Tab-separated table of C-alpha atoms in Angstrom:
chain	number	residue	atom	x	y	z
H	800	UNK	CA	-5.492	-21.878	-36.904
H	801	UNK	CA	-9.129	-22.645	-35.141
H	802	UNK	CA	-11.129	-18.575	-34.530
H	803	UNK	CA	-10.033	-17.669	-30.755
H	804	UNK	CA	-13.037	-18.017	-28.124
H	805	UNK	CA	-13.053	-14.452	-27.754
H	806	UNK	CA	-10.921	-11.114	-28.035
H	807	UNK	CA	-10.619	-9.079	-25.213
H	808	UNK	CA	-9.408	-5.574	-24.936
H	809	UNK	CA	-7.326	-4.347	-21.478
H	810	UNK	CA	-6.984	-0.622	-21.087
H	811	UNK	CA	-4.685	1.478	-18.540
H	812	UNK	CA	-3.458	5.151	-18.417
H	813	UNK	CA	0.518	4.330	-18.321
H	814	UNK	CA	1.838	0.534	-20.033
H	815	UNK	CA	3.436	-0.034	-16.453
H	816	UNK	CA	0.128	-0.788	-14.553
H	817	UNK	CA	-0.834	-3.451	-17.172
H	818	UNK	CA	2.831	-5.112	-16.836
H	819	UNK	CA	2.512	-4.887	-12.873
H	820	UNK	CA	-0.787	-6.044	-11.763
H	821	UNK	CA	-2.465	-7.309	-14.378
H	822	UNK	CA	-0.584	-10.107	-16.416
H	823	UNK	CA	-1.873	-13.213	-14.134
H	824	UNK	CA	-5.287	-12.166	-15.786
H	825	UNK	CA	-4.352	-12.030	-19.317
H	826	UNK	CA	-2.265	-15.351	-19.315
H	827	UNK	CA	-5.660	-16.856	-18.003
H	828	UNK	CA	-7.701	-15.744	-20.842
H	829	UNK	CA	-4.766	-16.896	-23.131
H	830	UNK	CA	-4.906	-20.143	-21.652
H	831	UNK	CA	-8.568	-20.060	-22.147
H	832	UNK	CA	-8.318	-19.600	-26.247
H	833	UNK	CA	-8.385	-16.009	-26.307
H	834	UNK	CA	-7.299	-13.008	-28.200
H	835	UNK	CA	-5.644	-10.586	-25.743
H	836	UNK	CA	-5.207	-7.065	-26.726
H	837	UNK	CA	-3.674	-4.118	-24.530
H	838	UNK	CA	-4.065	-0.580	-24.834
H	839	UNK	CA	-1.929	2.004	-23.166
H	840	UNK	CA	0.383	5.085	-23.063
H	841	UNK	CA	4.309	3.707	-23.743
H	842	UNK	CA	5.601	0.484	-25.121
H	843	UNK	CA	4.529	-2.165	-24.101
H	844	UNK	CA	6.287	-5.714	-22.710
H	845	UNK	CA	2.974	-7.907	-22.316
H	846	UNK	CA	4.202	-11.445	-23.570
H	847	UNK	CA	0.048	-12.500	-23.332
H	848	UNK	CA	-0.658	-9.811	-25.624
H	849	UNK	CA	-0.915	-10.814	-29.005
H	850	UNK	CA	-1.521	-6.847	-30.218
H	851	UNK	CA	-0.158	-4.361	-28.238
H	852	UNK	CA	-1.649	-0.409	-28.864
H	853	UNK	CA	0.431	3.031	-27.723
H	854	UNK	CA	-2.188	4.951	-27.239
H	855	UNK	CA	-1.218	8.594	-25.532
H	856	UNK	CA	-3.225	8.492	-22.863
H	857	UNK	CA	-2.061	11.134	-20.129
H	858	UNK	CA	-2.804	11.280	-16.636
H	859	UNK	CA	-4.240	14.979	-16.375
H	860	UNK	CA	-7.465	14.821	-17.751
H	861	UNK	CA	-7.233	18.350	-19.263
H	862	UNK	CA	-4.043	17.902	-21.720
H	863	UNK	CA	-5.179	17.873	-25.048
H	864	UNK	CA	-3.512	14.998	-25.964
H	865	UNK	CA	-6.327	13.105	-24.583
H	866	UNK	CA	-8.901	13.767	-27.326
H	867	UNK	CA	-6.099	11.951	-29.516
H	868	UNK	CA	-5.897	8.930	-27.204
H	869	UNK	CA	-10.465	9.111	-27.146
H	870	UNK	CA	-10.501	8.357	-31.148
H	871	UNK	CA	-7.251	5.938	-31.087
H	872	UNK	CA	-9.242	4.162	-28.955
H	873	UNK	CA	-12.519	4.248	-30.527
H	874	UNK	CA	-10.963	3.260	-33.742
H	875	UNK	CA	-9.508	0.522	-31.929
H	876	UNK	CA	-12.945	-0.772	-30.681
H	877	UNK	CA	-15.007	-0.608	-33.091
H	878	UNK	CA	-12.334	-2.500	-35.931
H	879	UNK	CA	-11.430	-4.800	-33.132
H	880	UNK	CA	-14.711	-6.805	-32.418
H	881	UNK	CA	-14.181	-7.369	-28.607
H	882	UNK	CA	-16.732	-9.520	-26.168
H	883	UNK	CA	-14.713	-7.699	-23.202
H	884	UNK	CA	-13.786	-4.677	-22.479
H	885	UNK	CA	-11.643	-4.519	-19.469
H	886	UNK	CA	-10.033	-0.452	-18.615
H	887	UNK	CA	-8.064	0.315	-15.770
H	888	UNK	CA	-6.798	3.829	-13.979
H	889	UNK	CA	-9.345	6.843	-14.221
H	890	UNK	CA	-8.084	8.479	-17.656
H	891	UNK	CA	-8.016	5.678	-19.795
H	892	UNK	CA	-11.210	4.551	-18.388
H	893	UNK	CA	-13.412	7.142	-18.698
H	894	UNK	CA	-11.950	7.568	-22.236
H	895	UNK	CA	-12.135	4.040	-22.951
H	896	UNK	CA	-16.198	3.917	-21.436
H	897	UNK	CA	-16.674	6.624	-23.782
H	898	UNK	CA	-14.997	5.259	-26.633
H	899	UNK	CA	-17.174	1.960	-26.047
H	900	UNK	CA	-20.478	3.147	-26.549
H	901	UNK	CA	-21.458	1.883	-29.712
H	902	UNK	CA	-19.741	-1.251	-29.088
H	903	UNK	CA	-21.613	-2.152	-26.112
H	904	UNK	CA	-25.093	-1.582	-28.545
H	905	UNK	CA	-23.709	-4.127	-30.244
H	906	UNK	CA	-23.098	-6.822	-27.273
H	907	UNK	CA	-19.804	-5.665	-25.950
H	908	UNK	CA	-19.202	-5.474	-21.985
H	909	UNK	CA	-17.390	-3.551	-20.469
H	910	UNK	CA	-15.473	-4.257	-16.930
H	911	UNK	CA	-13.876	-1.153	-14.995
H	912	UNK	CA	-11.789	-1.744	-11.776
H	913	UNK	CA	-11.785	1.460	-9.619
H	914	UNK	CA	-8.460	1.112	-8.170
H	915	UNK	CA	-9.722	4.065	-5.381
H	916	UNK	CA	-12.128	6.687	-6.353
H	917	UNK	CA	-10.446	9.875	-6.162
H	918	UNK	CA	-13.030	10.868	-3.759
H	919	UNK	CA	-13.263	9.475	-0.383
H	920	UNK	CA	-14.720	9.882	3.229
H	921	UNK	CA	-13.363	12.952	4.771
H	922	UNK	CA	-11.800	13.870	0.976
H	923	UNK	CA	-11.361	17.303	-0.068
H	924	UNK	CA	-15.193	19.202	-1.347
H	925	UNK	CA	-12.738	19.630	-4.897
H	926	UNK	CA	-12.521	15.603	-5.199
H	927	UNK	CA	-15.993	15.490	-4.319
H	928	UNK	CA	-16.942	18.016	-6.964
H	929	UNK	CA	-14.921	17.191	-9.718
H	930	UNK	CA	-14.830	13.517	-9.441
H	931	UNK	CA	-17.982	11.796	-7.956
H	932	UNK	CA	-20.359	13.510	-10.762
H	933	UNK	CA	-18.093	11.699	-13.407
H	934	UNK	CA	-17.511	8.302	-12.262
H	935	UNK	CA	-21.574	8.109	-11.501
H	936	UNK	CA	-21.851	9.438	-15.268
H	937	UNK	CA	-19.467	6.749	-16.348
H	938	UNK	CA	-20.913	4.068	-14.390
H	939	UNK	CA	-23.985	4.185	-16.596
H	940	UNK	CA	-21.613	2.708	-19.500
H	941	UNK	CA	-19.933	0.387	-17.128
H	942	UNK	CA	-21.488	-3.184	-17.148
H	943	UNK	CA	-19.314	-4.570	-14.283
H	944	UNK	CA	-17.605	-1.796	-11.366
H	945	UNK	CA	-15.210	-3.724	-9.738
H	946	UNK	CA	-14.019	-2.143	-6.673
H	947	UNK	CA	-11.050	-3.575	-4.558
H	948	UNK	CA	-11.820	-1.761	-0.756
H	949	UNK	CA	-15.035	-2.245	1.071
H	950	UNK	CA	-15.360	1.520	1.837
H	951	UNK	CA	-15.487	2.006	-2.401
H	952	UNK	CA	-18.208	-1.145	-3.042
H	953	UNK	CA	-20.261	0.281	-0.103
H	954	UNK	CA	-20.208	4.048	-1.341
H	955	UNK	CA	-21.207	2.590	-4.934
H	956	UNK	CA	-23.562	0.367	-3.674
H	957	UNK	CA	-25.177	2.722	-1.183
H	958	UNK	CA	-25.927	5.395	-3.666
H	959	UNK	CA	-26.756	3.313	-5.932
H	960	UNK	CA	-24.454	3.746	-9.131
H	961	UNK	CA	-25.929	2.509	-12.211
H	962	UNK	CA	-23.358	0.288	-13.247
H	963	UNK	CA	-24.988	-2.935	-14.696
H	964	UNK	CA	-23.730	-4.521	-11.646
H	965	UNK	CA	-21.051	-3.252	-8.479
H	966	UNK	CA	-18.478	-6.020	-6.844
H	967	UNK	CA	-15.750	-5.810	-4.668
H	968	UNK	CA	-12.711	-7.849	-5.167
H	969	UNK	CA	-9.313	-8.130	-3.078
H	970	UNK	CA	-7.084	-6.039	-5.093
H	971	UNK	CA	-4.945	-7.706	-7.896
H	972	UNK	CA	-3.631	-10.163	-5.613
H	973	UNK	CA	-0.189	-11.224	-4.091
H	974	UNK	CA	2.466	-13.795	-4.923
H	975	UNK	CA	2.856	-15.269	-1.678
H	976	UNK	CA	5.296	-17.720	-2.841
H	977	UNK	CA	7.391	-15.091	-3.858
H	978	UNK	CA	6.807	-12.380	-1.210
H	979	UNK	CA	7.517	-14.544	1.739
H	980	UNK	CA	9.619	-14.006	5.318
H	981	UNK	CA	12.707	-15.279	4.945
H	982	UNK	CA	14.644	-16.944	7.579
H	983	UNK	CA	17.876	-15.586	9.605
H	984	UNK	CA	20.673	-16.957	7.004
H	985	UNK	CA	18.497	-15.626	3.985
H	986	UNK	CA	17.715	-12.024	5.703
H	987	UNK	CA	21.712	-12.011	6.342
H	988	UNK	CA	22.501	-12.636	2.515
H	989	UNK	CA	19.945	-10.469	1.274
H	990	UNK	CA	21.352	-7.315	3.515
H	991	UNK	CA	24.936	-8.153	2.031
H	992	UNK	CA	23.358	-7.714	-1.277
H	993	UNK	CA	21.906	-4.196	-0.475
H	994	UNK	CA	25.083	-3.134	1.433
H	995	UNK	CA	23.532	-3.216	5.114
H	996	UNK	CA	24.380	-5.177	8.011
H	997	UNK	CA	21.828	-6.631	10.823
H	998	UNK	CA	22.769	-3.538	12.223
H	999	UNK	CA	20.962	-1.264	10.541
H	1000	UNK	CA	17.431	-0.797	11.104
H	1001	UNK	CA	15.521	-0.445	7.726
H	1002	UNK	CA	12.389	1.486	6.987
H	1003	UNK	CA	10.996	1.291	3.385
H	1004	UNK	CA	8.516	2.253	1.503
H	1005	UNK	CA	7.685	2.114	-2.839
H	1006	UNK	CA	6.237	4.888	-4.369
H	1007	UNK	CA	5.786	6.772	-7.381
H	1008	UNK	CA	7.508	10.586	-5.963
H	1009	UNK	CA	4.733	12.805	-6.390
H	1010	UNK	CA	2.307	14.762	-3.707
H	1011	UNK	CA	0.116	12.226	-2.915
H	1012	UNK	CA	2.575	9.455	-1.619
H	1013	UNK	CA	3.923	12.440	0.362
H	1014	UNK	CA	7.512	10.611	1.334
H	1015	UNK	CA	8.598	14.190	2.592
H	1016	UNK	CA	6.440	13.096	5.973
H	1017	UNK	CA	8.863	9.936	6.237
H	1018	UNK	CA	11.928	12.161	5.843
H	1019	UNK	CA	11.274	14.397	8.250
H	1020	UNK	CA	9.926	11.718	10.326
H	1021	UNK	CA	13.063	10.218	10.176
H	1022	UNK	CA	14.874	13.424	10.716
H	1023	UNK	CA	13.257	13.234	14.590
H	1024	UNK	CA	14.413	9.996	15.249
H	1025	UNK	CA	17.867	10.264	13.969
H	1026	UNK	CA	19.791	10.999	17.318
H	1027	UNK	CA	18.005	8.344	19.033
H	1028	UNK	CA	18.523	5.783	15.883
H	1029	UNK	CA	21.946	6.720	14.221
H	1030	UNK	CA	21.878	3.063	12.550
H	1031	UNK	CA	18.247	3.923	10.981
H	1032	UNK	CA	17.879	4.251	7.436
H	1033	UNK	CA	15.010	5.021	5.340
H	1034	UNK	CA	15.023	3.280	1.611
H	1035	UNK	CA	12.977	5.109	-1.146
H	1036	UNK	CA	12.071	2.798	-4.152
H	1037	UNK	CA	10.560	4.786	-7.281
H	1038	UNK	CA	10.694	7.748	-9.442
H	1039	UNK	CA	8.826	10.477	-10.009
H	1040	UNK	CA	8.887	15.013	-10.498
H	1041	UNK	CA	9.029	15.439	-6.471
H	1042	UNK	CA	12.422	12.934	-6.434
H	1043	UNK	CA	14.590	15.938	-6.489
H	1044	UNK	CA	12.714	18.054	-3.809
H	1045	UNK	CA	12.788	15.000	-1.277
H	1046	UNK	CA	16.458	14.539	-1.982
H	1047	UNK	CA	17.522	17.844	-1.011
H	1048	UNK	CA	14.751	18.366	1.877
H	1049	UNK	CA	16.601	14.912	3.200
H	1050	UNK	CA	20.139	16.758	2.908
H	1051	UNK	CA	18.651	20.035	4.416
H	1052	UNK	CA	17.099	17.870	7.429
H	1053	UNK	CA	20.849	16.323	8.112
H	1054	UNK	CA	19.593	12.306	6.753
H	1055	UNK	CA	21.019	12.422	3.147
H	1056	UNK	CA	23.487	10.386	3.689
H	1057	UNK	CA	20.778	8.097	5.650
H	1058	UNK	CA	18.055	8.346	3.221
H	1059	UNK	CA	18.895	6.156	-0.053
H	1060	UNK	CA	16.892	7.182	-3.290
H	1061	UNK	CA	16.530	3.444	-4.961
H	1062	UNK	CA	14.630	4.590	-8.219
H	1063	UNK	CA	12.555	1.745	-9.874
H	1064	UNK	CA	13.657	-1.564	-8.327
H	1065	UNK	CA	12.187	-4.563	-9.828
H	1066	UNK	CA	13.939	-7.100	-7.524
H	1067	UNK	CA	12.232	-5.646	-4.453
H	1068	UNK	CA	10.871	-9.588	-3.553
H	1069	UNK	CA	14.785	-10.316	-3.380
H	1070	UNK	CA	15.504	-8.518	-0.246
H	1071	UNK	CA	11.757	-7.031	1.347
H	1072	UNK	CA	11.564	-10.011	3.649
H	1073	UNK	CA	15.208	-8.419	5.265
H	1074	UNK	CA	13.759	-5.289	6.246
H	1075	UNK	CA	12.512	-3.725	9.873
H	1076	UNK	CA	9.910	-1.834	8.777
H	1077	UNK	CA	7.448	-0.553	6.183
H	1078	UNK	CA	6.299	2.905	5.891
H	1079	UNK	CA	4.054	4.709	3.715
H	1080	UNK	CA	2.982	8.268	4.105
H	1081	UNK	CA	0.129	8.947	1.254
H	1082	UNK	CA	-2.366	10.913	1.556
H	1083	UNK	CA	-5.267	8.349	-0.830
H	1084	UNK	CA	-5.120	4.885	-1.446
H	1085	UNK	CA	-7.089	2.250	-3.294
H	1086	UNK	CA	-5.601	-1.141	-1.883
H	1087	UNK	CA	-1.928	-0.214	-2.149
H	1088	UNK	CA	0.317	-3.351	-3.526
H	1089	UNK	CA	3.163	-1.874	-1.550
H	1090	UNK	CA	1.797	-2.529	1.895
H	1091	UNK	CA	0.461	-5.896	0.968
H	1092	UNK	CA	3.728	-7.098	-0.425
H	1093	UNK	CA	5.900	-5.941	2.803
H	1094	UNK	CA	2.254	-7.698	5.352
H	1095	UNK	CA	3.154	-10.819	3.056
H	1096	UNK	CA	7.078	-10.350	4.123
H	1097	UNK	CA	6.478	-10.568	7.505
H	1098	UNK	CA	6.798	-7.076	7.512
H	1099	UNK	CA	4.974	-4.673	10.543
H	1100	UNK	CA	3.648	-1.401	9.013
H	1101	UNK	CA	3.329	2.082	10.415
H	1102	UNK	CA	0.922	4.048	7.761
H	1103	UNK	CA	-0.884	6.668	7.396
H	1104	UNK	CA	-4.550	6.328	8.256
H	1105	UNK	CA	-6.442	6.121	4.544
H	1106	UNK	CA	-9.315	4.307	3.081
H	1107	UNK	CA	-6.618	1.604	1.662
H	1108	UNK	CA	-4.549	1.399	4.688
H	1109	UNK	CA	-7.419	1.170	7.047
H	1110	UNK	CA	-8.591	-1.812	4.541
H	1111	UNK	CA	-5.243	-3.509	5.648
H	1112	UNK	CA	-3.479	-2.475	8.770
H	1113	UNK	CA	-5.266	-4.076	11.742
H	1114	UNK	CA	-4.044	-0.764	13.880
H	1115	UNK	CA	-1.885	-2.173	16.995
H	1116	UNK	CA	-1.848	-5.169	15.631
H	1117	UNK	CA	-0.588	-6.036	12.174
H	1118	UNK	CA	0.802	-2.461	12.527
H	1119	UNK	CA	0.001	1.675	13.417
H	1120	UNK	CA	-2.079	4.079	11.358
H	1121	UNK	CA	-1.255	7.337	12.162
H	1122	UNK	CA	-2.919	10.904	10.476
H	1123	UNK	CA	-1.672	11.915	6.778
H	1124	UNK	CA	0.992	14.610	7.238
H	1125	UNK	CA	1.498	14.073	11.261
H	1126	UNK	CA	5.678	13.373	10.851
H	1127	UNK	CA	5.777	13.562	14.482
H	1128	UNK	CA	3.050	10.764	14.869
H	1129	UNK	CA	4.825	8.560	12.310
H	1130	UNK	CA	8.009	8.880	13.716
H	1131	UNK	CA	6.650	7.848	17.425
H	1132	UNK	CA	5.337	4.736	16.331
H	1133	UNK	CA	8.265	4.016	14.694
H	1134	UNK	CA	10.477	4.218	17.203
H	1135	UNK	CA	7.866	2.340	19.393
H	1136	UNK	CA	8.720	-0.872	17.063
H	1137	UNK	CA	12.282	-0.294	16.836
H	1138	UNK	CA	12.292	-0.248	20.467
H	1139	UNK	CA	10.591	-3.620	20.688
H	1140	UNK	CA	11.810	-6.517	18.410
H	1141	UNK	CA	9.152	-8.584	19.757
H	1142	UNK	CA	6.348	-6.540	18.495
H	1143	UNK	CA	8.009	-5.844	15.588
H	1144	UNK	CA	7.743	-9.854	14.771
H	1145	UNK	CA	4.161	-10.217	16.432
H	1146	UNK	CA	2.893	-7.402	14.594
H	1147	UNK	CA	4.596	-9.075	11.231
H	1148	UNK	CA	3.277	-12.032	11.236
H	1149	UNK	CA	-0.278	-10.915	12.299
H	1150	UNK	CA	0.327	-8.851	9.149
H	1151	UNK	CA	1.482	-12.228	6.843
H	1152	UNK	CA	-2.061	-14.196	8.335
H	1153	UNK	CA	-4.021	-10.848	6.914
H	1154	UNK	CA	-2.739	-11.184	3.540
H	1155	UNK	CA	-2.698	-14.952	3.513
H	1156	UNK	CA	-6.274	-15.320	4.661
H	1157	UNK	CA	-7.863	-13.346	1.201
H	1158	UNK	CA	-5.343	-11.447	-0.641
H	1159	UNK	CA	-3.288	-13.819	-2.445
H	1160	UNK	CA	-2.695	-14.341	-5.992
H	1161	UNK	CA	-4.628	-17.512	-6.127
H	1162	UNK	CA	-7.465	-16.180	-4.245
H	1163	UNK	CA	-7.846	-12.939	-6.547
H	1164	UNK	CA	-8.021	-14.941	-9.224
H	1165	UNK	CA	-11.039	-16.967	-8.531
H	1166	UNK	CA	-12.684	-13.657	-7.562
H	1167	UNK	CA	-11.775	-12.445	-11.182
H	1168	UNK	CA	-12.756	-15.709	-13.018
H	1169	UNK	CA	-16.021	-16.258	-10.970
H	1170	UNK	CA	-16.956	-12.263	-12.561
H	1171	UNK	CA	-15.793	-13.262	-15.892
H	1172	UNK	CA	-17.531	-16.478	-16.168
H	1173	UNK	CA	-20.854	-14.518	-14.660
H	1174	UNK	CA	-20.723	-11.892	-17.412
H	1175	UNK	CA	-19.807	-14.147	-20.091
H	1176	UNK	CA	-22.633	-16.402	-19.010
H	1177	UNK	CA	-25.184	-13.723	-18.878
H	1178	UNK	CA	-24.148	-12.550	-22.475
H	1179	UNK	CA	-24.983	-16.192	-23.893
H	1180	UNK	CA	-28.725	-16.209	-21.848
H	1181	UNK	CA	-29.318	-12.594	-22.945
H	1182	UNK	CA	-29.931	-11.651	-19.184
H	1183	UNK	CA	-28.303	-8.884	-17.468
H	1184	UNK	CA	-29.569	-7.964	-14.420
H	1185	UNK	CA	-28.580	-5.031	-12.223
H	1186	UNK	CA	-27.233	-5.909	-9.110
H	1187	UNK	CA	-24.597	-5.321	-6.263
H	1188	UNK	CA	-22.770	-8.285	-5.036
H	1189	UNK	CA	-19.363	-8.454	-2.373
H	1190	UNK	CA	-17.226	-11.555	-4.488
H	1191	UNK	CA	-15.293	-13.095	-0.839
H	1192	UNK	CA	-13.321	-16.618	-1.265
H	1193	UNK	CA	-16.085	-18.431	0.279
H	1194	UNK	CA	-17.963	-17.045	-3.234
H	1195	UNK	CA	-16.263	-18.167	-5.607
């Protein structure tokens, strides 16, 4: 067997966010001769991976198993000879930069995709505090920031991080083969599947259960609504600690038996497209996958108004963006769509032209090839300029 043309490294907090968003990448370099190795907290089912690493990564920067995930991971960098470096998610990345140091003496480059800085316009002074101080440290190990909302690139860009170079991609892209709107036959089957009828009026929204996503705003919104809507019903896919509180704030708010707790659903493309509506209630947002999937269904969208959402939701048009934590807001414009079937389908497919038009799986992927082949090129002239560049479809 010939030497690969490379060996590239992919890093993320949790094994699920490499398995979600970022296989379509890793099959590429695959197909391109490469050595693809993954490093992450839990087992891992990556069938482009030829090594797989369990590294304990953990989510809160301060638990202690984190300085045993920082020399896992240096070990695994400096015996693994990588030309890329690739992290993802903001503990395994700053561990991972860290980690890299030496390596990147030595020719190694190292790619980090800022799926949202924790820190935002209008964020807390805390975020602020804690969080912009360390990702402008990191960026100074950081050969390529990829950032995936314009409101991120310009914040980098404007003040100037001093990442080797700052870009701004459109998320990790959508199948829009398979997240598609489905016709009236198709809707009617998928329904059956989930136990509804056309009846029902469906809101839904996919989210890890923790304070951030904040799905106790949807309950209660949909505690406001549910004399005027006794057919509505609000579907909750994903896990997570705050599961159990929403569960009994929806039975203490008289919609438990109205408010179904899906857990982790991996067949959510097998029914989206038969839904009403798509909520989502959090607080911060990157470029969230959730509300790109339903816009791709055909879905409308009532969110709340965030640095991600705002990135998306063409407000009164693809759909409503109301403030984080305003129940009684998000349950207005709710009922404003559910009132008005026609809007509801405007709004959708305004929504479906949004997502078609630059965030599509095929589109995403030139924007990640076009950085690739730029950094790879640069490391065989021996030039590496600093620089801030937008990557758009018309770029690449």
């Amino acid at each position: 067997m010939g030497q690969p043309a490379g060996r590239i490294l992919f890093c993320a907090t949790v094994a699920q966010h490499l398995e979600r968003f970022h296989q379509p990448v890793m099959r590429w370099f695959k197909s391109r001769g490469w050595e693809v190795h993954a490093a992450a907290a839990g087992p891992l089912d990556l069938p482009w991976a030829d090594r797989r690493f369990d590294v304990p990564f953990s989510r809160s920067p301060a638990r202690l198993t984190n300085v045993r995930a920082y020399r896992e991971v240096r070990r695994i960098i400096e015996e693994g000879g990588y030309r890329l470096i690739h992290c993802h998610t903001p503990t395994a990345s700053a561990l991972t930069r860290l980690a890299a140091r030496r390596a990147r003496r030595g020719g190694t480059r190292v790619l980090y995709t800022a799926h949202g800085f924790h820190f935002q316009a209008g964020g807390s002074k805390l975020s602020w505090m804690l969080y912009y101080p360390l990702e402008r440290m990191l960026a100074r190990l950081t050969d390529c920031l990829i950032t995936i909302n314009e409101e991120d690139f310009r914040l980098a860009a404007d003040r100037r991080f001093p990442a080797g170079r700052i870009v701004r991609v459109h998320g990790v892209g959508v199948d829009l083969e398979r997240f598609a709107p489905a016709d009236a036959e198709t809707r009617r089957g998928m329904r059956r599947r989930l136990g509804c009828g056309m009846d029902d009026q469906l809101l839904f929204y996919a989210a890890e259960f923790n304070k951030n996503k904040n799905q106790r705003m949807l309950i209660e919104a949909l505690a406001l609504l549910k004399d005027e809507f006794p057919r509505a019903r609000l579907l909750l896919a994903g896990d997570g600690p705050l599961r159990p509180a929403c569960e009994a704030l929806a039975v203490r708010l008289g919609v438990g038996d109205r408010t179904h707790f899906l857990g982790f659903r991996p067949d959510i493309a097998d029914w989206l497209p038969s839904l009403d509506i798509a909520v989502a209630s959090s607080y911060r947002e990157g470029l969230p996958v959730n509300v790109l999937e339903a816009m791709a269904c055909g879905l409308p969208v009532v969110a709340t108004s965030n640095r991600g959402h705002r990135e998306l939701v063409n407000d009164g048009r693809s759909g409503w963006l109301v403030p984080p934590g305003d129940a009684r807001q998000m349950a207005d414009r709710i009922r404003r769509l559910l009132l008005n079937p026609r809007d509801r389908a405007a709004f959708g497919g305004a929504g479906r032209g949004i997502v078609s038009s630059a965030y599509g799986l095929d589109t995403v992927m030139a924007e990640m090839r076009a950085i690739y082949a730029s950094i790879l090129g640069e490391m065989e002239i021996g030039t590496w300029a600093q620089r801030q560049e937008s990557f758009t479809p018309s770029s690449t």
